[in-house]
Coordinates of C-alpha atoms and ligand atoms in Angstrom, one line a residue:
X284 CA -95.3 -14.5 -233.4
X285 CA -92.0 -15.1 -232.0
X286 CA -91.7 -16.7 -228.7
X287 CA -88.9 -16.6 -226.1
X288 CA -88.7 -20.3 -225.6
X289 CA -85.4 -21.8 -227.1
X290 CA -86.0 -24.4 -229.7
X291 CA -83.6 -26.4 -228.2
X292 CA -86.1 -27.0 -225.3
X293 CA -88.1 -28.8 -227.7
X294 CA -85.4 -31.5 -227.6
X295 CA -86.1 -32.3 -224.1
X296 CA -88.7 -34.9 -225.2
X297 CA -91.0 -37.4 -223.4
X298 CA -90.5 -41.0 -224.3
X299 CA -93.6 -42.6 -225.5
X300 CA -93.7 -46.5 -225.9
X301 CA -95.5 -49.2 -228.0
X302 CA -96.2 -53.0 -228.0
X303 CA -92.8 -54.2 -228.2
X304 CA -91.3 -51.9 -225.6
X305 CA -93.0 -53.6 -222.8
X306 CA -94.0 -56.6 -221.4
X307 CA -96.7 -57.7 -218.8
X308 CA -94.8 -58.5 -215.3
X309 CA -95.9 -62.0 -214.5
X310 CA -97.6 -62.2 -210.9
X311 CA -99.1 -64.9 -208.4
X312 CA -102.3 -66.5 -209.9
X313 CA -104.9 -68.8 -209.3
X314 CA -106.6 -68.0 -212.8
X315 CA -106.8 -70.5 -215.3
X316 CA -106.9 -69.1 -218.9
X317 CA -110.3 -70.9 -219.4
X318 CA -111.9 -69.2 -216.2
X319 CA -110.9 -65.8 -217.3
X320 CA -113.9 -63.8 -218.1
X321 CA -113.4 -61.4 -221.1
X322 CA -116.7 -59.7 -221.3
X323 CA -116.3 -55.9 -221.4
X324 CA -117.9 -52.7 -222.5
X325 CA -117.3 -51.0 -225.8
X326 CA -119.4 -47.8 -225.0
X327 CA -121.3 -46.5 -222.2
X328 CA -124.3 -48.7 -223.1
X329 CA -122.9 -51.6 -225.2
X330 CA -121.6 -54.6 -223.6
X331 CA -119.4 -57.2 -225.4
X332 CA -118.3 -60.8 -224.5
X333 CA -115.0 -60.6 -226.0
X334 CA -113.1 -57.4 -226.1
X335 CA -112.4 -57.3 -229.8
X336 CA -113.7 -55.1 -232.7
X337 CA -113.0 -55.5 -236.4
X338 CA -111.9 -52.6 -238.2
X339 CA -114.3 -50.1 -240.3
X340 CA -112.1 -50.9 -243.6
X341 CA -113.4 -51.9 -246.9
X342 CA -111.1 -55.1 -246.7
X343 CA -112.5 -56.0 -243.3
X344 CA -115.8 -55.5 -242.3
X345 CA -118.9 -55.8 -244.2
X346 CA -122.0 -57.7 -242.9
X347 CA -120.4 -61.1 -243.1
X348 CA -117.6 -60.2 -241.0
X349 CA -119.8 -58.3 -238.5
X350 CA -122.1 -61.2 -238.3
X351 CA -119.2 -63.5 -237.6
X352 CA -117.8 -60.9 -234.9
X353 CA -121.2 -60.5 -233.0
X354 CA -121.8 -64.4 -233.0
X355 CA -118.2 -64.8 -231.2
X356 CA -119.3 -61.8 -228.6
X357 CA -117.4 -59.1 -230.4
X358 CA -118.4 -56.3 -232.6
X359 CA -118.0 -55.5 -236.3
X360 CA -118.1 -52.0 -237.4
X361 CA -119.2 -51.5 -240.8
X362 CA -117.0 -49.5 -243.1
X363 CA -118.1 -46.1 -244.9
X364 CA -117.0 -46.7 -248.2
X365 CA -120.6 -47.5 -249.4
X366 CA -123.5 -45.5 -250.1
X367 CA -126.2 -44.9 -247.1
X368 CA -128.6 -47.2 -248.7
X369 CA -126.1 -50.2 -248.8
X370 CA -125.1 -49.5 -245.3
X371 CA -128.9 -49.5 -244.2
X372 CA -129.2 -52.8 -245.8
X373 CA -126.2 -54.1 -244.3
X374 CA -127.2 -53.2 -240.9
X375 CA -130.7 -55.0 -241.5
X376 CA -129.0 -58.0 -242.6
X377 CA -126.8 -58.2 -239.4
X378 CA -129.8 -57.4 -237.4
X379 CA -131.9 -60.3 -239.2
X380 CA -129.2 -62.8 -239.1
X381 CA -129.8 -64.6 -235.8
X382 CA -133.3 -63.2 -234.6
X383 CA -135.5 -65.8 -233.1
X384 CA -138.6 -64.5 -234.8
X385 CA -138.1 -63.8 -238.5
X386 CA -140.3 -60.7 -239.2
X387 CA -143.4 -61.0 -241.5
X388 CA -141.9 -59.2 -244.2
X389 CA -139.0 -61.6 -244.4
X390 CA -140.8 -64.6 -244.0
X391 CA -141.4 -66.7 -247.6
X392 CA -145.2 -67.7 -247.9
X393 CA -147.2 -69.9 -250.4
X394 CA -150.6 -69.2 -251.3
X395 CA -153.2 -72.3 -251.3
X396 CA -153.7 -71.6 -255.1
X397 CA -150.1 -72.1 -256.1
X398 CA -149.2 -75.2 -257.9
X399 CA -146.7 -77.8 -256.4
X400 CA -144.3 -77.0 -259.5
X401 CA -144.5 -73.2 -258.6
X402 CA -143.9 -73.7 -254.9
X403 CA -141.1 -76.0 -255.3
X404 CA -139.2 -73.4 -257.7
X405 CA -140.1 -70.4 -255.5
X406 CA -138.6 -72.3 -252.3
X407 CA -135.3 -73.1 -254.4
X408 CA -135.1 -69.4 -255.2
X409 CA -135.6 -68.4 -251.9
X410 CA -133.4 -70.8 -250.2
X411 CA -135.9 -72.2 -247.8
X412 CA -137.2 -75.8 -247.3
X413 CA -140.8 -75.0 -246.2
X414 CA -143.2 -72.0 -245.9
X415 CA -146.6 -70.9 -244.1
X416 CA -149.6 -70.9 -246.5
X417 CA -151.7 -67.8 -246.0
X418 CA -154.6 -66.5 -247.6
X419 CA -155.0 -63.0 -248.9
X420 CA -155.4 -61.4 -245.6
X421 CA -152.4 -63.5 -244.3
X422 CA -154.4 -65.8 -242.0
X423 CA -152.2 -69.0 -241.7
X424 CA -154.0 -71.9 -243.4
X425 CA -151.4 -74.5 -243.5
X426 CA -147.5 -75.2 -244.0
X427 CA -145.8 -76.7 -247.0
X428 CA -142.4 -78.2 -247.1
X429 CA -140.1 -80.0 -249.1
X430 CA -141.1 -83.2 -248.0
X431 CA -144.7 -82.7 -248.5
X432 CA -144.0 -82.3 -252.2
X433 CA -141.0 -84.0 -253.3
X434 CA -140.5 -86.2 -255.2
X435 CA -144.2 -85.6 -256.4
X436 CA -145.0 -89.0 -255.2
X437 CA -148.5 -88.5 -253.7
X438 CA -149.2 -85.2 -255.6
X439 CA -148.9 -83.9 -259.1
X440 CA -146.6 -81.0 -260.2
X441 CA -150.0 -79.1 -261.2
X442 CA -152.0 -80.0 -257.9
X443 CA -152.7 -77.0 -255.6
X444 CA -150.6 -76.3 -252.6
X445 CA -154.1 -76.7 -250.5
X446 CA -153.8 -80.5 -251.4
X447 CA -150.3 -81.3 -250.3
X448 CA -150.0 -78.9 -247.3
X449 CA -150.3 -79.7 -243.8
X450 CA -153.2 -77.9 -242.3
X451 CA -153.0 -78.6 -238.8
X452 CA -150.4 -76.1 -238.0
X453 CA -148.6 -75.8 -234.8
X454 CA -148.4 -72.0 -234.3
X455 CA -147.5 -69.8 -231.4
X456 CA -147.6 -66.0 -230.4
X457 CA -145.1 -63.3 -230.5
X458 CA -143.9 -63.7 -227.0
X459 CA -142.5 -67.3 -227.6
X460 CA -139.1 -68.0 -226.0
X461 CA -136.4 -70.0 -227.6
X462 CA -136.6 -72.8 -225.3
X463 CA -140.4 -73.2 -225.9
X464 CA -140.3 -73.0 -229.6
X465 CA -137.4 -75.6 -229.4
X466 CA -139.7 -77.9 -227.2
X467 CA -142.6 -77.3 -229.7
X468 CA -140.4 -78.5 -232.6
X469 CA -139.2 -81.6 -230.6
X470 CA -142.7 -82.5 -229.4
X471 CA -144.6 -82.0 -233.1
X472 CA -141.4 -83.0 -235.1
X473 CA -141.6 -79.9 -236.9
X474 CA -139.1 -77.7 -238.4
X475 CA -140.7 -74.2 -238.4
X476 CA -143.5 -72.6 -236.2
X477 CA -145.4 -69.6 -237.8
X478 CA -146.0 -67.1 -235.1
X479 CA -149.7 -65.3 -235.2
X480 CA -151.6 -62.9 -233.5
X481 CA -155.0 -63.2 -231.9
X482 CA -156.5 -63.4 -235.4
X483 CA -154.3 -66.1 -236.5
X484 CA -152.6 -63.4 -238.7
X485 CA -148.9 -64.3 -239.5
X486 CA -146.5 -61.9 -238.0
X487 CA -143.4 -64.0 -238.2
X488 CA -141.7 -67.3 -238.1
X489 CA -139.2 -69.5 -236.0
X490 CA -137.1 -72.0 -237.8
X491 CA -135.2 -74.8 -236.3
X492 CA -132.2 -73.8 -238.2
X493 CA -132.3 -70.5 -236.6
X494 CA -132.6 -72.0 -233.3
X495 CA -129.8 -74.2 -233.8
X496 CA -127.7 -71.4 -234.9
X497 CA -128.3 -69.3 -231.9
X498 CA -127.6 -72.1 -229.6
X499 CA -124.1 -72.7 -231.5
X500 CA -123.3 -69.1 -230.6
X501 CA -124.1 -69.0 -226.7
X502 CA -121.7 -66.1 -226.4
X503 CA -123.0 -64.2 -229.0
X504 CA -123.3 -60.3 -228.5
X505 CA -127.1 -59.3 -228.5
X506 CA -128.9 -56.1 -228.2
X507 CA -131.9 -55.6 -226.1
X508 CA -134.2 -57.3 -228.7
X509 CA -132.2 -60.3 -228.9
X510 CA -130.4 -59.3 -232.3
X511 CA -126.8 -59.3 -233.2
X512 CA -125.1 -56.1 -232.0
X513 CA -123.3 -54.0 -235.0
X514 CA -121.4 -51.0 -235.3
X515 CA -121.2 -48.6 -238.1
X516 CA -118.5 -45.9 -239.0
X517 CA -119.7 -42.5 -240.0
X518 CA -117.8 -39.5 -241.5
X519 CA -117.5 -36.6 -238.9
X520 CA -119.9 -34.3 -240.9
X521 CA -122.3 -37.1 -242.4
X522 CA -125.2 -36.5 -240.0
X523 CA -127.4 -38.1 -242.8
X524 CA -125.6 -41.3 -242.8
X525 CA -125.4 -41.3 -238.8
X526 CA -129.2 -40.7 -238.4
X527 CA -130.0 -43.5 -241.2
X528 CA -127.7 -46.1 -239.7
X529 CA -129.2 -45.4 -236.0
X530 CA -132.7 -45.8 -237.4
X531 CA -131.7 -48.9 -239.2
X532 CA -130.8 -50.1 -235.8
X533 CA -126.9 -49.8 -235.5
X534 CA -125.9 -50.0 -231.9
X535 CA -122.9 -47.9 -232.0
X536 CA -121.7 -45.1 -234.2
X537 CA -117.9 -44.6 -234.7
X538 CA -117.1 -41.2 -235.8
X539 CA -114.4 -42.3 -238.2
X540 CA -111.9 -39.6 -238.6
X541 CA -108.0 -40.0 -238.6
X542 CA -107.4 -36.7 -236.6
X543 CA -110.5 -36.2 -234.2
X544 CA -108.5 -33.6 -232.1
X545 CA -109.9 -31.3 -235.1
X546 CA -112.4 -28.6 -233.4
X547 CA -114.7 -28.8 -236.4
X548 CA -114.8 -32.7 -236.0
X549 CA -115.7 -32.5 -232.7
X550 CA -118.3 -29.8 -232.9
X551 CA -120.0 -32.0 -235.6
X552 CA -119.6 -35.2 -233.4
X553 CA -121.3 -33.3 -231.0
X554 CA -124.3 -32.6 -233.2
X555 CA -124.5 -36.1 -234.3
X556 CA -124.4 -37.5 -230.7
X557 CA -127.6 -35.2 -230.0
X558 CA -129.2 -36.5 -233.2
X559 CA -129.2 -40.2 -232.7
X560 CA -130.0 -43.1 -230.0
X561 CA -127.0 -45.2 -230.7
X562 CA -123.9 -44.8 -228.7
X563 CA -121.4 -42.6 -230.4
X564 CA -117.8 -43.5 -230.0
X565 CA -115.2 -40.6 -231.1
X566 CA -112.0 -41.1 -232.8
X567 CA -109.2 -41.4 -233.4
X568 CA -107.1 -39.5 -230.9
X569 CA -103.8 -40.1 -229.2
X570 CA -103.3 -37.5 -226.4
X571 CA -104.8 -36.8 -223.1
X572 CA -105.7 -33.2 -224.5
X573 CA -107.9 -34.6 -227.2
X574 CA -109.4 -37.0 -224.9
X575 CA -110.3 -34.2 -222.6
X576 CA -112.1 -32.2 -225.5
X577 CA -114.5 -35.3 -226.1
X578 CA -114.9 -36.9 -222.9
X579 CA -118.1 -35.1 -221.7
X580 CA -120.1 -36.3 -224.6
X581 CA -118.6 -39.3 -226.1
X582 CA -119.9 -42.8 -225.0
X583 CA -116.6 -44.3 -226.0
X584 CA -113.2 -42.8 -227.2
X585 CA -111.0 -44.7 -229.8
X586 CA -107.2 -44.4 -229.8
X587 CA -104.8 -44.7 -232.6
X588 CA -102.5 -42.0 -234.7
X589 CA -100.6 -44.1 -237.1
X590 CA -99.9 -47.5 -235.6
X591 CA -101.9 -49.6 -238.2
X592 CA -100.1 -52.2 -240.5
X593 CA -101.0 -50.3 -243.4
X594 CA -100.7 -46.9 -242.3
X595 CA -98.1 -44.1 -243.6
X596 CA -99.4 -41.5 -241.2
X597 CA -96.4 -41.3 -239.3
X598 CA -93.8 -41.2 -242.2
X599 CA -95.9 -38.9 -244.3
X600 CA -97.2 -36.4 -241.7
X601 CA -94.5 -36.6 -239.1
X602 CA -97.1 -36.8 -236.8
X603 CA -98.3 -39.7 -234.4
X604 CA -98.0 -41.3 -231.0
X605 CA -96.7 -44.8 -230.1
X606 CA -99.8 -46.7 -229.0
X607 CA -99.3 -47.8 -225.6
X608 CA -98.7 -44.5 -224.5
X609 CA -101.4 -42.9 -226.5
X610 CA -103.8 -45.7 -224.9
X611 CA -102.5 -44.9 -221.4
X612 CA -102.7 -41.0 -221.8
X613 CA -106.4 -41.3 -223.2
X614 CA -107.5 -44.0 -220.5
X615 CA -106.4 -41.7 -217.6
X616 CA -108.6 -39.1 -218.8
X617 CA -111.6 -41.4 -219.8
X618 CA -111.5 -43.0 -216.4
X619 CA -112.6 -39.8 -214.8
X620 CA -115.9 -40.1 -216.6
X621 CA -116.2 -43.6 -216.7
X622 CA -115.9 -43.8 -220.7
X623 CA -114.7 -46.7 -222.3
X624 CA -111.6 -46.5 -224.5
X625 CA -110.8 -48.6 -227.6
X626 CA -107.3 -49.3 -228.8
X627 CA -107.4 -49.1 -232.6
X628 CA -104.6 -50.5 -234.8
X629 CA -100.8 -52.0 -234.8
X630 CA -102.0 -55.1 -233.0
X631 CA -100.1 -58.1 -234.7
X632 CA -100.2 -60.6 -231.9
X633 CA -102.8 -61.7 -229.2
X634 CA -99.9 -60.3 -226.7
X635 CA -100.2 -56.8 -228.2
X636 CA -103.9 -57.0 -227.7
X637 CA -103.8 -57.7 -223.8
X638 CA -101.1 -55.4 -223.5
X639 CA -103.5 -52.5 -225.0
X640 CA -105.9 -53.7 -222.1
X641 CA -103.2 -53.5 -219.4
X642 CA -102.4 -49.9 -220.7
X643 CA -106.1 -49.1 -220.1
X644 CA -108.2 -50.1 -223.0
X645 CA -111.4 -51.9 -222.7
X646 CA -111.5 -53.3 -226.1
X647 CA -109.1 -53.6 -229.2
X648 CA -109.8 -52.8 -232.8
X649 CA -107.8 -54.9 -235.5
X650 CA -107.8 -54.9 -239.1
X651 CA -105.0 -56.8 -240.6
X652 CA -105.6 -59.7 -238.2
X653 CA -109.0 -60.3 -239.8
X654 CA -108.3 -59.0 -243.4
X655 CA -107.3 -62.5 -244.4
X656 CA -110.3 -64.3 -243.1
X657 CA -112.9 -66.0 -245.3
X658 CA -115.8 -63.4 -244.1
X659 CA -113.7 -60.4 -245.1
X660 CA -114.8 -58.6 -248.3
X661 CA -112.8 -59.6 -251.2
X662 CA -111.6 -62.7 -253.1
X663 CA -108.9 -65.0 -252.3
X664 CA -105.9 -64.7 -254.7
X665 CA -103.0 -67.2 -254.9
X666 CA -99.3 -66.0 -255.6
X667 CA -96.7 -68.3 -256.0
X668 CA -98.9 -71.0 -254.8
X669 CA -99.8 -69.3 -251.8
X670 CA -103.2 -67.8 -251.0
X671 CA -103.8 -64.1 -250.1
X672 CA -106.5 -61.6 -249.7
X673 CA -106.2 -57.9 -250.6
X674 CA -106.0 -55.5 -247.5
X675 CA -105.5 -51.9 -247.9
X676 CA -105.4 -48.6 -245.8
X677 CA -108.6 -46.4 -246.0
X678 CA -106.2 -43.3 -246.5
X679 CA -104.5 -45.4 -249.6
X680 CA -105.1 -44.4 -253.0
X681 CA -107.5 -47.3 -253.9
X682 CA -109.7 -46.6 -250.8
X683 CA -109.8 -43.1 -251.4
X684 CA -110.7 -43.4 -255.1
X685 CA -113.9 -45.6 -253.9
X686 CA -115.1 -42.8 -251.7
X687 CA -113.3 -42.8 -248.1
X688 CA -110.8 -39.8 -248.6
X689 CA -112.4 -37.6 -246.3
X690 CA -111.1 -39.8 -243.1
X691 CA -108.1 -38.1 -244.1
X692 CA -109.6 -34.7 -244.6
X693 CA -108.6 -34.9 -248.4
X694 CA -110.5 -35.1 -251.5
X695 CA -109.7 -35.1 -255.2
X696 CA -112.6 -32.6 -256.0
X697 CA -110.2 -30.3 -257.9
X698 CA -108.7 -33.3 -259.8
X699 CA -105.5 -32.9 -257.9
X700 CA -103.7 -36.2 -256.7
X701 CA -104.3 -37.7 -253.4
X702 CA -101.6 -37.6 -250.8
X703 CA -102.3 -40.8 -249.6
X704 CA -101.6 -42.0 -245.5
X705 CA -101.6 -45.8 -246.2
X706 CA -100.7 -48.4 -248.6
X707 CA -102.4 -51.3 -250.5
X708 CA -101.2 -54.6 -249.6
X709 CA -102.0 -58.5 -249.6
X710 CA -102.4 -60.5 -246.7
X711 CA -102.2 -64.3 -246.2
X712 CA -105.5 -66.1 -246.4
X713 CA -106.4 -67.4 -242.7
X714 CA -109.5 -69.5 -243.0
X715 CA -112.6 -68.4 -240.8
X716 CA -113.0 -65.5 -238.6
X717 CA -114.0 -67.8 -235.6
X718 CA -110.6 -69.8 -235.7
X719 CA -108.7 -66.6 -235.7
X720 CA -110.8 -65.1 -232.8
X721 CA -110.2 -68.4 -230.8
X722 CA -106.6 -68.0 -231.3
X723 CA -106.7 -64.0 -230.4
X724 CA -108.9 -64.4 -227.5
X725 CA -107.3 -67.6 -226.0
X726 CA -103.9 -65.7 -225.9
X727 CA -105.6 -62.8 -224.1
X728 CA -107.1 -65.1 -221.4
X729 CA -103.5 -66.7 -220.9
X730 CA -102.3 -63.2 -220.5
X731 CA -104.9 -62.6 -217.8
X732 CA -103.8 -66.1 -216.3
X733 CA -100.0 -64.8 -216.1
X734 CA -101.2 -61.7 -214.3
X735 CA -103.8 -63.5 -211.9
X736 CA -106.6 -61.5 -213.0
X737 CA -110.3 -63.1 -213.4
X738 CA -111.7 -60.2 -215.2
X739 CA -111.1 -57.3 -217.6
X740 CA -111.4 -54.5 -215.2
X741 CA -109.5 -56.5 -212.6
X742 CA -106.7 -57.1 -215.3
X743 CA -106.8 -53.4 -215.8
X744 CA -106.1 -52.8 -212.2
X745 CA -103.6 -55.5 -211.5
X746 CA -101.2 -55.6 -214.4
X747 CA -97.9 -54.0 -214.5
X748 CA -95.3 -53.3 -217.4
X749 CA -91.6 -53.8 -217.4
X750 CA -89.6 -52.1 -220.1
X751 CA -88.0 -54.4 -222.6
X752 CA -84.6 -53.6 -224.2
X753 CA -84.1 -54.6 -227.9
X754 CA -82.1 -57.7 -226.8
X755 CA -85.1 -58.5 -224.6
X756 CA -87.4 -58.1 -227.8
X757 CA -85.1 -60.6 -229.9
X758 CA -85.5 -63.0 -226.9
X759 CA -89.2 -62.9 -226.9
X760 CA -89.5 -64.4 -230.2
X761 CA -88.3 -67.9 -231.4
X762 CA -84.7 -67.4 -231.8
X763 CA -81.7 -69.4 -233.1
X764 CA -84.1 -72.2 -234.5
X765 CA -85.6 -72.7 -238.1
X766 CA -89.3 -72.8 -237.6
X767 CA -90.5 -76.1 -239.3
X768 CA -94.2 -76.0 -238.9
X769 CA -96.4 -72.7 -238.9
X770 CA -98.0 -72.0 -235.4
X771 CA -101.7 -71.0 -235.7
X772 CA -101.2 -67.7 -233.6
X773 CA -97.3 -66.9 -234.7
X774 CA -95.8 -65.8 -237.7
X775 CA -92.4 -64.0 -237.7
X776 CA -92.4 -60.4 -238.9
X777 CA -90.6 -60.1 -242.2
Ligands
XMP706 P1 -104.1 -52.8 -238.3 O1 -102.7 -52.6 -237.8 O2 -105.1 -53.6 -237.3 O3 -104.7 -51.5 -237.8 O4 -104.2 -53.4 -239.5 C1 -106.2 -51.1 -238.4 C2 -106.4 -49.7 -238.1 O5 -105.6 -48.9 -239.1 C3 -106.3 -47.4 -239.2 N1 -106.0 -47.2 -240.6 C4 -105.3 -46.6 -241.1 N2 -104.2 -45.7 -240.6 N3 -104.0 -44.8 -242.7 C5 -103.7 -44.7 -241.5 O6 -102.7 -44.1 -241.0 C6 -104.6 -45.5 -243.5 O7 -104.8 -45.6 -244.6 C7 -105.4 -46.4 -242.6 N4 -106.6 -47.2 -242.9 C8 -107.0 -47.7 -241.6 C9 -107.5 -47.5 -238.7 O8 -107.5 -46.9 -237.4 C10 -107.9 -49.1 -238.5 O9 -108.8 -49.5 -237.6

């Protein structure tokens, strides 16, 4: 169809900005960084204590990263380059990680007839240092621990557990709270309290180790049952994965698509939303028109068309939206329905993360920032004496070959070569996730201090941008010096 519109009009283009194009305008403040409250919502019903998500990528988020993220108050989003059964097991692992009461099915128990040698071997294999002793009906008879049996001083290897166990067991009911459990343990100098029902049948276990872990992570993000929160990526047409992840307890499902402004994707995302209890975040989008199509049903909207460090979408397809403009456009629409916005990709420094929030995001998602951490999947490799971990785009050939191709609406069923939209790379090894998060959140808090905002909503309201020239960008990085010691939160772009 011929249009009357002259092509030359297309050159009257709006400007779109990204992180380096803007800075936060400093403002009068009484806010010390440590006082800034960084809690937020990632979706309509899920709150976080820090506004940070780890990306659904197979070199970033499996259960170890997700557990680490939730313990620090954020959210890990499991990637979907794994079969559905594996994803369910991963979700269950996250949910079990810091629960107060370990469910009966996960409690290692001993029987009174086992020999001391057998129970010793069993506890070693299961990685526990003690076990409730139960009869065939699961009635609690006693408790046996390493100190009762090792080094076989009072009992022989072939003696039965019933002879060595402590039979005056301190138990508690299912509604026990963490503080009461701790008090019991201190009072009786014990390390574990079996949880029983009215008939003294074992229904769970509280351990000192579990309690201490929970204490260490005071800011952990928990669901309504006190378990760590967990996100999971699902393909836009994967209703079976969505329902399985939902039933396994995922709190937020992320429709994982590189271009969610695709009407088939939106139709299917609506069906998934109707089929699950978990919140459903739809993405990725990068324009107000796309946001308007999903804002009526999405519990959150994720923004990012091609800003990621390993993305080649913009150069391969010629399409994309610089991230600060994309976030602001989407946030304008999302605000009308009070739907949270997540800025996904392109964040290199804590300053980028807080700029994304100023542009209207409620939380940010990062891939490269976390790919080098201890918790990320994959092993550490050494090149020229430096340590690295693998980091690859989910649209890279390697990731698509392991199953993730449909994020980019591609498959190789015909045996044809993939047209990738991402690269495979290595990223410097960085140590623990907790220390990376400490730097990231610390920088964001300081940004809130410069703007004088005590909370994320206040910061979104109060912050203003100034436009930065290329001379201004150069001025903003260390210059005219040779860096002699690496800072924990800055490495120059190469
Ligand atoms: P960063 O910059 O944090 O970005 O490493 C992570 C985000 O990048 C997206 N992603 C991709 N985008 N091709 C793309 O165009 C890819 O192969 C690819 N893999 C991941 C994704 O949104 C992720 O959260």
